[in-house]
XYZ file of C-alpha atoms in Angstrom:
766
model
C -25.600 -10.437 20.061
C -22.381 -11.758 18.431
C -19.284 -9.815 17.395
C -16.563 -10.490 14.808
C -13.206 -9.078 13.702
C -12.196 -9.640 10.057
C -8.455 -9.486 10.812
C -5.930 -7.724 13.050
C -2.551 -5.910 12.662
C 0.418 -8.292 12.680
C 3.467 -6.143 13.344
C 2.769 -5.640 17.043
C 2.188 -2.382 18.949
C 5.882 -1.461 18.712
C 6.729 -3.260 15.446
C 8.072 -6.330 17.225
C 7.624 -8.541 14.145
C 9.416 -6.026 11.891
C 12.550 -6.118 14.024
C 12.404 -9.892 14.373
C 12.102 -10.351 10.598
C 14.993 -7.997 9.834
C 17.171 -9.646 12.466
C 16.453 -13.047 10.898
C 17.132 -11.798 7.355
C 20.429 -10.295 8.534
C 21.326 -13.680 10.081
C 21.509 -12.154 13.551
C 18.837 -14.467 14.957
C 17.460 -17.926 14.293
C 14.212 -19.174 12.769
C 13.218 -20.272 16.264
C 13.720 -16.714 17.564
C 11.488 -15.345 14.796
C 8.822 -17.986 15.415
C 8.773 -17.214 19.152
C 8.189 -13.481 18.546
C 5.394 -14.372 16.135
C 3.787 -16.831 18.562
C 3.873 -14.286 21.395
C 2.196 -11.672 19.187
C -0.518 -14.089 18.051
C -1.215 -15.153 21.619
C -1.483 -11.539 22.759
C -3.872 -10.649 19.914
C -6.167 -13.620 20.503
C -6.299 -13.024 24.266
C -7.011 -9.319 23.767
C -10.007 -10.073 21.536
C -11.281 -12.803 23.826
C -11.061 -10.496 26.859
C -12.912 -7.789 24.904
C -15.818 -10.203 24.413
C -15.408 -10.888 20.684
C -17.145 -14.140 19.746
C -15.711 -14.759 16.268
C -11.946 -14.274 16.594
C -9.890 -14.787 13.416
C -6.814 -16.996 13.124
C -4.418 -17.461 10.187
C -4.529 -13.705 9.566
C -1.009 -13.461 10.956
C 1.659 -13.560 8.234
C 5.427 -13.318 7.911
C 4.954 -11.420 4.642
C 1.404 -11.418 3.245
C -1.686 -13.601 3.175
C -1.622 -14.195 -0.596
C 1.950 -15.498 -0.402
C 0.789 -17.691 2.496
C -1.865 -19.114 0.173
C 0.715 -19.691 -2.567
C 2.715 -21.658 0.005
C -0.392 -23.568 1.131
C -1.063 -24.577 -2.479
C 2.570 -25.423 -3.213
C 2.427 -23.036 -6.195
C 6.153 -22.263 -6.134
C 7.611 -20.986 -9.436
C 10.132 -23.432 -10.890
C 13.073 -21.022 -10.577
C 13.114 -21.449 -6.781
C 13.826 -25.193 -7.145
C 11.438 -26.374 -4.450
C 11.644 -30.141 -4.048
C 8.376 -30.711 -2.218
C 7.556 -31.086 1.462
C 6.517 -28.353 3.891
C 7.578 -24.951 2.569
C 10.080 -23.340 4.912
C 11.431 -19.844 5.355
C 14.126 -20.265 2.678
C 11.667 -20.805 -0.189
C 9.029 -18.517 1.313
C 11.319 -15.500 1.663
C 13.039 -16.169 -1.671
C 9.650 -15.794 -3.351
C 8.993 -12.598 -1.380
C 12.402 -10.929 -1.517
C 14.521 -12.787 -4.032
C 17.967 -14.080 -3.111
C 21.549 -13.695 -4.295
C 20.832 -15.361 -7.638
C 17.077 -15.180 -8.186
C 14.646 -12.246 -8.470
C 11.599 -11.982 -6.244
C 8.065 -12.476 -7.497
C 6.101 -9.395 -8.500
C 4.679 -7.248 -5.731
C 1.633 -5.038 -6.210
C -0.945 -3.099 -4.193
C -3.718 -4.912 -2.339
C -6.815 -3.424 -4.009
C -6.887 0.325 -3.253
C -4.742 0.209 -0.093
C -1.072 0.940 0.619
C -0.617 -2.706 1.602
C 1.157 -4.936 -0.936
C 1.001 -8.606 -1.828
C 3.196 -11.018 -3.769
C 1.440 -11.867 -7.031
C 1.100 -15.613 -7.705
C 2.692 -16.772 -10.999
C 0.664 -19.596 -12.517
C 0.581 -21.571 -15.731
C -1.313 -24.540 -17.211
C 1.392 -26.887 -15.916
C 1.578 -25.520 -12.374
C 1.334 -28.419 -9.936
C -0.501 -27.884 -6.671
C -0.050 -29.755 -3.394
C -0.786 -29.104 0.261
C 2.577 -27.610 1.243
C 1.954 -25.302 4.211
C -0.144 -26.326 7.212
C -0.051 -22.862 8.763
C -3.853 -22.401 8.922
C -4.315 -25.606 10.892
C -1.316 -25.136 13.178
C -2.424 -21.601 14.120
C -5.958 -22.801 14.827
C -4.542 -25.497 17.132
C -2.214 -22.952 18.743
C -5.159 -20.719 19.695
C -7.220 -23.698 20.840
C -4.408 -24.714 23.199
C -4.846 -21.292 24.820
C -8.544 -22.013 25.298
C -9.621 -19.748 22.430
C -11.770 -21.149 19.625
C -11.031 -19.115 16.493
C -12.353 -18.746 12.967
C -9.573 -19.837 10.567
C -9.315 -17.408 7.644
C -8.340 -18.492 4.122
C -7.982 -16.408 0.967
C -10.859 -17.812 -1.086
C -10.003 -19.981 -4.107
C -11.636 -17.736 -6.698
C -10.103 -14.500 -5.415
C -6.698 -16.184 -5.237
C -6.848 -17.054 -8.925
C -8.306 -13.698 -9.960
C -5.390 -11.996 -8.179
C -2.829 -14.218 -9.918
C -0.992 -13.599 -13.177
C 0.202 -15.881 -15.974
C 3.804 -16.966 -15.370
C 6.498 -15.681 -17.696
C 6.599 -17.641 -20.931
C 3.052 -18.943 -20.613
C 1.007 -18.828 -23.797
C -0.796 -15.533 -24.275
C -4.448 -15.847 -23.416
C -3.903 -18.229 -20.479
C -6.370 -17.394 -17.687
C -5.373 -18.428 -14.122
C -9.055 -18.961 -13.266
C -8.927 -22.045 -15.513
C -6.950 -23.742 -12.701
C -9.876 -23.643 -10.268
C -10.526 -27.385 -10.319
C -6.815 -28.027 -9.725
C -6.606 -26.008 -6.514
C -9.910 -27.085 -4.954
C -8.544 -30.499 -3.861
C -5.926 -28.694 -1.736
C -8.650 -26.539 -0.163
C -10.558 -29.760 0.526
C -7.543 -31.148 2.419
C -7.183 -27.978 4.469
C -10.887 -27.979 5.318
C -10.724 -31.641 6.382
C -7.793 -30.938 8.721
C -9.487 -27.891 10.223
C -12.661 -29.877 10.773
C -10.690 -32.677 12.434
C -8.972 -30.112 14.665
C -12.381 -28.945 15.904
C -13.036 -25.790 13.875
C -16.689 -24.757 13.843
C -16.394 -21.833 11.403
C -14.173 -21.110 8.401
C -13.869 -17.642 6.852
C -13.105 -17.388 3.127
C -11.955 -13.917 2.121
C -13.310 -13.252 -1.391
C -12.672 -9.505 -1.816
C -12.703 -9.684 -5.624
C -16.492 -9.901 -5.352
C -16.564 -6.099 -5.037
C -14.982 -5.666 -8.483
C -16.657 -5.641 -11.903
C -16.831 -9.365 -12.643
C -18.264 -10.982 -15.750
C -20.736 -13.873 -15.715
C -17.967 -16.456 -16.202
C -16.071 -15.146 -13.175
C -19.235 -15.071 -11.056
C -20.034 -18.618 -12.141
C -16.633 -19.642 -10.750
C -17.821 -18.756 -7.227
C -20.917 -20.916 -7.675
C -18.805 -23.766 -9.010
C -16.085 -23.542 -6.335
C -18.403 -23.584 -3.349
C -20.585 -26.279 -4.900
C -17.508 -28.494 -5.286
C -16.470 -27.744 -1.684
C -20.002 -28.213 -0.320
C -19.607 -31.817 0.816
C -16.266 -31.172 2.548
C -17.761 -28.086 4.258
C -20.680 -30.113 5.594
C -20.898 -29.716 9.368
C -19.008 -26.417 9.317
C -20.289 -22.865 9.374
C -18.894 -20.972 6.388
C -18.425 -17.211 6.161
C -17.657 -15.466 2.873
C -16.094 -12.107 3.653
C -15.966 -9.145 1.233
C -14.571 -5.673 1.786
C -13.350 -2.316 0.416
C -16.416 -1.458 -1.711
C -20.018 -2.216 -2.615
C -20.880 -5.696 -3.776
C -22.593 -5.350 -7.182
C -26.141 -6.687 -7.475
C -25.112 -9.648 -9.667
C -22.360 -10.677 -7.245
C -24.716 -10.249 -4.283
C -27.237 -12.551 -5.923
C -24.533 -15.102 -6.746
C -23.036 -15.447 -3.295
C -26.257 -15.238 -1.311
C -27.492 -18.205 -3.367
C -24.599 -20.464 -2.289
C -25.933 -23.416 -0.315
C -22.650 -24.224 1.423
C -22.343 -20.751 2.948
C -23.710 -19.874 6.377
C -22.894 -16.175 6.571
C -21.878 -13.203 4.467
C -19.615 -10.324 5.498
C -20.098 -6.929 3.873
C -18.237 -3.627 4.189
C -21.010 -1.189 5.110
C -18.616 1.778 5.440
C -17.334 1.881 1.852
C -20.274 -0.172 0.675
C -23.304 1.958 1.405
C -25.020 0.660 -1.739
C -24.712 -2.877 -0.356
C -26.789 -1.705 2.589
C -29.455 -0.518 0.152
C -29.216 -3.861 -1.658
C -29.834 -5.806 1.545
C -32.898 -3.647 2.189
C -34.285 -3.829 -1.362
C -33.241 -7.296 -2.571
C -33.677 -8.939 0.794
C -31.408 -11.346 2.648
C -31.543 -15.152 2.550
C -33.480 -16.721 5.403
C -31.547 -18.455 8.182
C -28.214 -16.998 7.078
C -25.908 -14.780 9.136
C -25.140 -11.189 8.169
C -21.713 -10.023 9.366
C -22.325 -6.289 9.246
C -19.104 -4.320 8.758
C -20.124 -1.090 10.476
C -16.801 -0.342 12.246
C -14.310 1.199 9.826
C -11.185 -0.955 9.396
C -9.517 1.486 6.974
C -9.407 4.698 9.002
C -8.649 5.840 12.536
C -11.728 7.914 13.334
C -14.006 6.765 16.132
C -17.327 5.778 14.616
C -20.564 7.499 15.505
C -21.901 4.764 17.790
C -25.463 6.105 17.857
C -25.662 6.219 14.065
C -24.122 2.738 13.697
C -26.511 1.333 16.274
C -29.409 2.768 14.266
C -28.130 1.015 11.126
C -27.785 -2.285 12.994
C -31.310 -2.057 14.422
C -32.642 -1.520 10.915
C -30.730 -4.607 9.698
C -32.003 -6.589 12.669
C -35.559 -6.238 11.366
C -34.446 -7.740 8.030
C -32.174 -10.635 9.058
C -33.387 -11.395 12.565
C -31.837 -10.718 15.971
C -29.971 -14.010 16.243
C -28.527 -13.816 12.716
C -26.921 -10.374 12.896
C -23.208 -10.171 13.790
C -21.451 -6.859 14.422
C -18.157 -6.720 12.525
C -15.392 -4.542 11.175
C -15.614 -3.365 7.574
C -12.358 -5.166 6.719
C -9.220 -6.378 8.472
C -7.865 -3.937 11.036
C -4.363 -4.450 9.602
C -4.914 -1.212 7.669
C -5.102 0.874 10.817
C -2.697 1.569 13.703
C -2.579 -0.854 16.630
C -3.452 0.878 19.908
C -4.242 4.464 20.889
C -2.956 3.726 24.407
C 0.596 3.946 23.025
C 0.035 7.562 21.885
C 1.214 9.648 24.837
C 2.001 12.797 22.802
C -1.205 13.207 20.832
C -3.299 16.265 21.574
C -6.104 15.253 23.979
C -8.881 16.746 21.857
C -7.727 15.020 18.657
C -7.092 11.791 20.564
C -10.738 11.789 21.688
C -11.778 11.678 18.018
C -9.751 8.552 17.222
C -9.982 4.767 17.460
C -7.088 2.462 16.527
C -7.413 -1.324 16.146
C -7.659 -2.046 19.880
C -10.325 0.648 20.282
C -12.237 -0.641 17.254
C -12.452 -4.061 18.906
C -14.086 -2.299 21.872
C -16.448 -0.410 19.534
C -17.545 -3.689 17.909
C -18.268 -5.259 21.265
C -20.046 -2.145 22.584
C -22.416 -2.196 19.611
C -23.056 -5.923 20.005
C -23.862 -5.473 23.699
C -26.135 -2.495 22.968
C -28.068 -4.555 20.433
C -28.470 -7.266 23.043
C -29.974 -4.737 25.456
C -26.823 -4.052 27.514
C -25.909 -0.596 26.283
C -22.996 1.108 28.045
C -24.592 4.530 28.421
C -21.403 6.215 29.623
C -19.379 4.874 26.686
C -22.020 5.999 24.189
C -22.268 9.438 25.857
C -18.475 9.933 25.678
C -18.553 8.962 22.024
C -21.368 11.446 21.292
C -19.430 14.220 23.043
C -16.302 13.458 20.973
C -18.335 13.497 17.744
C -19.803 16.897 18.653
C -16.366 18.250 19.619
C -14.938 17.301 16.248
C -17.774 18.934 14.324
C -17.508 22.223 16.197
C -13.743 22.507 16.741
C -12.318 25.767 15.271
C -9.026 23.998 14.445
C -10.759 21.879 11.788
C -11.891 24.658 9.460
C -9.857 27.473 7.851
C -11.973 29.896 5.793
C -8.967 31.248 3.874
C -7.902 27.757 2.745
C -11.456 26.867 1.750
C -11.738 30.063 -0.303
C -8.453 29.356 -2.154
C -9.537 25.793 -2.947
C -12.950 26.968 -4.168
C -11.226 29.428 -6.534
C -9.599 26.509 -8.391
C -12.832 25.783 -10.241
C -12.947 26.864 -13.872
C -9.314 26.123 -14.801
C -7.550 22.889 -15.693
C -4.174 24.331 -14.571
C -2.056 23.184 -17.510
C 1.351 24.621 -18.333
C 1.080 26.942 -21.324
C 3.763 25.307 -23.530
C 3.498 21.703 -24.766
C 5.863 19.084 -23.377
C 8.045 18.641 -26.482
C 8.839 22.383 -26.557
C 9.534 22.360 -22.825
C 11.924 19.391 -23.151
C 13.872 21.275 -25.830
C 14.209 24.326 -23.586
C 15.220 22.152 -20.631
C 17.853 20.261 -22.646
C 19.483 23.530 -23.694
C 19.786 24.437 -20.022
C 20.649 21.021 -18.536
C 22.774 19.628 -21.408
C 22.158 15.988 -20.447
C 23.526 12.997 -22.397
C 21.347 10.396 -24.118
C 19.871 7.933 -21.613
C 20.442 10.253 -18.626
C 20.858 8.461 -15.308
C 19.225 9.407 -12.028
C 17.825 7.816 -8.867
C 14.374 8.201 -7.369
C 15.208 10.211 -4.253
C 16.193 8.422 -1.069
C 19.534 6.783 -0.242
C 20.171 4.192 2.501
C 19.067 5.224 5.953
C 21.949 4.127 8.186
C 21.700 3.416 11.914
C 23.753 6.566 12.566
C 21.409 8.703 10.467
C 18.311 7.372 12.197
C 19.950 8.018 15.567
C 20.734 11.619 14.581
C 17.097 12.318 13.655
C 15.819 10.550 16.755
C 18.095 12.515 19.090
C 17.151 15.802 17.445
C 13.428 15.057 17.809
C 14.007 14.189 21.470
C 15.889 17.509 22.005
C 19.054 15.611 22.958
C 21.153 17.509 20.417
C 21.030 21.099 19.204
C 19.751 22.228 15.830
C 23.300 23.213 14.933
C 24.591 19.684 15.565
C 21.647 18.201 13.656
C 22.120 20.434 10.603
C 25.857 19.700 10.596
C 25.173 15.939 10.657
C 22.591 16.113 7.855
C 24.885 18.323 5.786
C 27.688 15.767 6.107
C 25.326 12.984 5.013
C 24.159 14.987 1.980
C 27.790 15.722 1.051
C 28.608 11.991 1.133
C 25.591 11.139 -1.030
C 26.466 13.869 -3.551
C 30.111 12.723 -3.663
C 29.065 9.102 -4.219
C 26.748 10.024 -7.097
C 29.482 12.127 -8.718
C 31.952 9.261 -8.355
C 29.414 6.930 -9.963
C 28.926 9.568 -12.704
C 25.152 9.845 -12.291
C 23.768 12.707 -14.388
C 20.913 14.162 -12.308
C 21.519 13.946 -8.585
C 19.398 13.728 -5.456
C 20.321 14.776 -1.932
C 19.309 11.381 -0.501
C 16.586 12.684 1.847
C 18.577 12.121 5.072
C 16.307 14.557 6.943
C 13.237 12.402 6.225
C 12.097 9.253 7.958
C 9.087 8.967 5.679
C 8.159 10.815 2.484
C 4.615 11.645 3.630
C 5.233 12.121 7.333
C 7.989 14.659 6.604
C 5.647 16.956 4.681
C 2.691 16.424 6.968
C 4.786 17.566 9.940
C 5.225 20.924 8.232
C 1.675 21.430 6.983
C -1.211 22.718 9.068
C -4.208 20.413 9.531
C -2.039 17.337 10.250
C -1.461 15.400 13.479
C 1.160 12.729 14.170
C 1.514 9.588 16.204
C 4.458 8.023 18.011
C 3.529 4.393 17.399
C 0.806 4.589 14.738
C 2.626 2.115 12.487
C 0.866 0.274 9.672
C 2.364 -2.554 7.601
C 3.008 -1.736 3.937
C 4.773 -4.957 2.888
C 7.025 -7.520 4.550
C 8.779 -5.725 7.400
C 8.186 -2.285 5.887
C 5.964 -0.152 8.107
C 4.714 3.383 7.612
C 3.292 5.856 10.090
C 0.499 7.673 8.222
C -0.185 11.254 9.286
C -3.698 12.135 10.394
C -5.382 14.853 8.338
C -7.928 16.305 10.741
C -8.467 19.798 9.309
C -7.962 22.187 6.391
C -4.432 22.044 4.975
C -2.006 24.890 4.279
C 1.778 25.494 4.185
C 2.958 27.936 6.882
C 6.539 28.107 5.525
C 8.992 26.519 3.051
C 9.647 22.844 3.739
C 12.542 21.655 1.532
C 14.212 24.732 0.059
C 16.961 24.871 2.705
C 18.137 21.288 2.124
C 17.750 21.332 -1.673
C 19.663 24.602 -1.983
C 22.413 23.255 0.269
C 22.706 20.107 -1.869
C 22.757 22.065 -5.139
C 25.597 24.228 -3.784
C 27.738 21.074 -3.464
C 27.681 20.150 -7.174
C 27.591 21.624 -10.660
C 25.260 18.831 -11.789
C 21.467 19.264 -11.636
C 20.098 18.499 -8.172
C 16.473 17.395 -7.947
C 14.181 19.109 -5.475
C 12.214 16.261 -3.893
C 8.525 16.617 -3.030
C 5.634 14.262 -2.363
C 2.584 14.944 -4.521
C -0.866 15.824 -3.169
C -2.565 12.575 -4.202
C 0.134 10.464 -2.556
C 0.045 12.527 0.641
C -3.729 12.023 0.641
C -3.690 8.287 -0.109
C -0.910 7.584 2.401
C -2.551 9.468 5.251
C -5.502 8.800 7.492
C -7.838 11.305 5.858
C -10.628 13.287 7.487
C -14.009 11.744 6.663
C -16.123 14.857 7.144
C -15.607 16.246 3.611
C -14.987 14.707 0.149
C -11.427 13.454 -0.390
C -10.958 15.607 -3.482
C -11.488 18.793 -1.471
C -8.689 17.804 0.899
C -6.499 16.886 -2.078
C -6.945 20.297 -3.706
C -5.898 21.965 -0.436
C -2.709 19.874 -0.331
C -2.047 20.663 -4.017
C -2.064 24.391 -3.280
C 0.420 23.886 -0.436
C 2.780 21.883 -2.682
C 2.392 24.536 -5.427
C 3.799 27.123 -3.024
C 6.784 24.854 -2.347
C 7.449 24.176 -6.042
C 7.548 27.882 -6.805
C 9.887 28.561 -3.875
C 12.251 25.809 -5.069
C 12.297 27.289 -8.559
C 12.996 30.759 -7.155
C 15.926 29.254 -5.207
C 17.512 28.024 -8.459
C 16.418 24.386 -8.441
C 15.882 23.476 -12.115
C 14.669 19.872 -11.711
C 11.798 19.236 -9.281
C 10.341 15.787 -8.654
C 6.784 15.593 -7.333
C 6.214 11.944 -6.439
C 2.789 10.472 -7.109
C 3.651 6.922 -6.112
C 0.116 6.314 -4.859
C -1.975 7.835 -7.657
C -2.938 4.456 -9.123
C -3.476 3.016 -5.660
C -6.443 5.288 -5.034
C -8.245 4.221 -8.200
C -11.767 3.066 -7.274
C -12.430 -0.652 -7.577
C -15.418 -0.112 -9.872
C -15.048 1.150 -13.449
C -18.010 3.501 -13.128
C -16.186 5.528 -10.445
C -12.735 5.706 -12.067
C -13.189 8.737 -14.342
C -14.218 11.072 -11.526
C -11.259 10.038 -9.358
C -8.709 10.333 -12.178
C -10.059 13.740 -13.135
C -9.486 15.333 -9.716
C -6.310 13.353 -8.951
C -4.572 14.358 -12.204
C -5.878 17.918 -11.838
C -4.381 18.086 -8.332
C -0.953 17.161 -9.714
C -1.151 19.785 -12.451
C -2.072 22.457 -9.896
C 1.285 21.918 -8.145
C 3.446 22.923 -11.105
C 1.275 24.926 -13.505
C 3.137 28.161 -12.803
C 6.789 27.146 -13.382
C 9.008 28.228 -16.313
C 9.481 26.039 -19.388
C 13.115 25.508 -18.386
C 12.150 23.997 -15.014
C 11.883 20.245 -15.481
C 9.062 18.586 -13.541
C 9.507 14.901 -12.734
C 7.074 12.511 -11.099
C 7.451 8.943 -9.867
C 5.039 5.998 -9.571
C 5.565 2.486 -8.251
C 4.121 -0.965 -7.542
C 0.747 -0.848 -9.232
C -0.617 -1.782 -12.639
C -0.321 1.436 -14.639
C -1.256 0.221 -18.108
C -4.965 0.839 -17.602
C -4.415 4.497 -16.624
C -1.632 5.387 -19.077
C -3.735 8.108 -20.734
C -4.302 9.760 -17.353
C -0.558 9.563 -16.682
C 0.050 11.344 -19.988
C -2.590 13.908 -18.966
C -0.568 14.741 -15.836
C 1.712 16.602 -18.268
C 4.940 15.964 -16.322
C 8.183 16.483 -18.230
C 9.648 13.168 -17.002
C 8.095 10.180 -15.252
C 10.094 7.457 -13.518
C 8.003 4.359 -13.012
C 8.325 0.856 -11.567
C 8.919 -1.723 -14.264
C 11.503 -4.401 -13.495
C 9.769 -6.379 -10.734
C 6.578 -6.690 -12.783
C 8.407 -8.407 -15.687
C 8.368 -5.163 -17.688
C 4.581 -5.302 -17.939
C 4.578 -1.528 -18.408
C 6.380 -1.798 -21.758
C 3.501 -3.763 -23.281
C 1.344 -0.633 -23.376
C 3.884 1.036 -25.672
C 4.147 -2.071 -27.842
C 0.395 -1.770 -28.305
C 0.782 1.671 -29.855
C 0.416 4.218 -27.063
C 2.548 7.248 -27.941
C 4.416 8.881 -25.082
C 6.209 12.145 -25.844
C 7.530 13.144 -22.408
C 10.658 11.777 -20.744
C 10.195 8.353 -19.175
C 12.348 6.137 -16.978
C 10.938 2.622 -16.523
C 12.888 1.138 -13.591
C 15.860 -1.007 -14.628
C 16.235 -2.950 -11.370
C 14.159 -3.908 -8.327
C 15.223 -2.098 -5.163
C 12.953 -4.115 -2.857
C 15.225 -7.125 -3.214
C 18.782 -7.370 -1.818
C 19.875 -8.927 -5.121
C 22.464 -6.911 -7.099
C 21.843 -6.846 -10.875
C 24.661 -7.163 -13.426
C 25.536 -4.596 -16.101
C 24.431 -7.086 -18.760
C 21.045 -7.615 -17.126
C 20.375 -3.881 -16.929
C 21.634 -3.376 -20.479
C 19.188 -6.019 -21.723
C 16.364 -4.234 -19.931
C 17.258 -0.894 -21.488
C 17.379 -2.500 -24.948
C 13.830 -3.784 -24.451
C 12.778 -0.242 -23.580
C 14.529 1.200 -26.646
C 12.540 -1.206 -28.808
C 9.322 0.623 -27.900
C 10.425 4.092 -26.754
C 12.304 6.903 -28.500
C 15.969 7.169 -27.547
C 15.744 10.877 -26.747
C 13.024 10.462 -24.086
C 14.382 7.416 -22.209
C 15.884 7.814 -18.723
C 17.789 5.152 -16.766
C 16.933 4.724 -13.095
C 16.050 2.145 -10.394
C 12.449 1.141 -9.722
C 12.108 3.168 -6.532
C 13.968 4.952 -3.711
C 16.957 3.289 -2.027
C 16.236 3.936 1.667
C 15.502 0.283 2.501
C 18.773 -0.985 1.009
C 22.342 -1.061 2.343
C 25.244 0.834 0.744
C 26.935 -2.519 0.071
C 24.013 -3.277 -2.268
C 23.423 0.231 -3.621
C 26.954 1.051 -4.792
C 27.471 -1.978 -7.083
C 23.870 -1.817 -8.367
C 24.131 1.860 -9.336
C 27.592 1.272 -10.778
C 26.141 -1.449 -13.010
C 23.267 0.863 -13.984
C 25.589 3.706 -15.048
C 27.901 1.294 -16.884
C 24.935 -0.116 -18.822
C 23.790 3.393 -19.808
C 27.285 4.353 -20.986
C 27.684 1.107 -22.911
C 24.438 1.703 -24.775
C 25.280 5.352 -25.459
C 28.470 4.167 -27.120
C 26.593 1.559 -29.161
C 24.021 4.135 -30.282
C 26.766 6.598 -31.249
C 28.666 3.996 -33.285
C 25.464 2.930 -35.052
C 24.929 6.434 -36.487
C-alpha cells in the first residue's frame, strides 16, 4: 500500500531557514550561504521521508518566501515596476516582489485560504507577458534524484494560480485574470517537458480553489486547462491535489472526468462530505485516490483505528492497488518534530503528532492496509486517545457552566457608538486625525535576550522588570517626541501576541520549538489549547498601568481577541471551535474590566485573524461570523461609555465582511489598507456607511521601505474622500515588532507630519 505527503515544513526544526534569510537580507551572508542552508534542509527532509517508507515524496514545496510567488517567478509574471529585463529570476527581483526595496513597494500579501500562512498576490493584466523564468521545480527534482530519491514535483495548478491573482493597478475594471489561462499554459507545457526529460514519473498540481464556490465558467477552466496540457502530460502520472475543505459535487464531477489526470487528492479531515461524495457518486475506475486522512492542519495524533476503518471502506470502492494514504494538506501548517519538545508534559505530549510524527502515521496506516500492522504502535495510539478523553485536566465544569450561561444575550453595549464617541472625546480631547500605532515596537536583540534569560531563570524577576520598564520608558519617550496622540507601551514583555496570553490562561500548553511559518522568515509558535480555558489572574494590568504612569497622554491597554487567539492556536478537536472561543472571550472580558478599573481609558482588543477563520464556502459563513463577532462583543460589553474600545485587523480581504465588522460594535478599528492598494476604501466608495472611528493603515510595515510625508498625505486624502473627517485615525498597517528603529522613527515621523499638515489644511478650509 502506497503513502504520500502533500508538502512539508520549510523553516527547519530550529528555524534554520529563517536565520539564513534574515542574515542574507541584512547583507551579513551571501546568496551561496543561503542556498547551502536551503539545500541541506531539502536533503534532510527528503531523506527523512524516504527512510520513513513514504513512496510519493514531494519536491518543489520548499520556498524562500511562498509557493505562489515561486509560480509568479516561474511564469515570469513580474510587475513592470521591478524593471526585470528577462532571464532567470534571481533573489534581487524575487525578494523585491516579496518585501519591496528602498524605492519600490512590495506586492500585496494576503492569507492563504483560511490559514495563518500568507502568500504574495500575483498582479496581472491583459498585457502581462509570460515566459519560463524560474527553473526551480526542475532543479529541485534533479537535486533529489542525485540523492537517489525519486520525488513528485509539485506545481501550483494553472487555474488556481489565476483565481488567486488580482488585476494589476490601472487595469480596466472588469478584467478577469482567468482570461489569461491560454497565455500561461505554454509555460506549464515547458516545465512539464523538462520534468519529463529529467525522469519524473508523477507531477502534482495543487488546485485548492476547487474547494471554493466556483461558477460553471471557472469549473470549465479546469476542463480546458488539463485538456490543453493532456498531450504534454502523456506518459506521466498526474495528481490533482485539493485541501482545506469539501470539494463541492460539481467540482468533484469536473475533476474526476479529466482524462489527463491519474489521481485525485482530497482532504478527508475537513472534507467529510467529500468522503460521502466518493461513497455516493462513486470514483472513476483505474484512477488513484490519495486519501488525506492524516491531519496536516493540527497537532493532535490521529485515531489510527478509526482512520484505518475509513481507509478499508475506501479500499472497497477504489480498489486495493489504487488507494494511497496521504496527509490532508501540506504539513507546513504544523510544527516540525515532537522530538525537539523536551519540556512538554508527558501526558500532553502523548496526545500530539508534529510533521515528523505525521509522516510515521501515514506510513503506519499504509503498512496496516497492506497487512503489516504494527500492533504495538496502534496499541500505544489507542491508549493515548483514551487518556485524552478521560483526563481530568481537559474539562472544567465551572468554565463550561459560565460559557453555557452566555446563551440568550447578544452582549451589546447599551449606548450606540456615536454617543459613546462623543463621551470619549470629551474625556480624551483628541485632535482631528488622531495618530496612534498598532501595539508592538521593534524587538531588539537586547530585549529578546532579556526575555530569554528571564525564562531560563538566569536573571531575577527584579532585574527583568527593571529592564522591561526601561524599554517601555524609551518607547513612551519616543512616541511623545514624535507627538503621537494615543500611545502604546510597545509590548516588550511579549514575544508573540497569542503565546503571551496563552501562557497565562489555563487550558493551554506550550512548545519550545513548535514553530510554524507565517510568511517569509516570520515564524510563530502557536499555543496548544488542550482543555477548558479560564484566566487565573490579571495578565496585562501591571505593564499597562506602569506605562500609563509615564505619560499624560492616553495609553492603550493591549489585548489579543478571542477569535484571534483561537485561530492562531492549535485548537482542541474534541468540541466545537465556537465553544472554545466563548471560553476565551470570558477570560478576555475579565482582563478588559480589570484594565478599566486600573484607569486605562483606551483598550485595544486585536482581532487580526477574524477574517482568516471565515469558512471557504458561502453556506457556512453566516454561522461562523455570528459566533466570532459575538465572542468579540462579549469581551467588552460591560465597560463604561467613556472607555474607548479599539480593535485591529490585517492582511485579509475585509470588504466581503464589512457588515460583520460594523456589527462588532468597536469604537475604533485600525485595519490593513496600504499594501493591498487601498482595496478597503472601495467598500466605502460603494456606499457602506461606517459611523465608528476607523484607521485604514497609511503605510506597509512588512516592508523595510520608508514612506515619505507626501505619500502618506496622499493616502489620507484618499481616505477623506470616502470617510468623515471626525472618525478617521492615522496609523500604520500593523505592529512594528519586525522592523528596526532606523526604519520606524522616520516612518512614524512622516506619518505624524502628514496628519498635522492635513489638520492645518482642514482648519484653513473652514
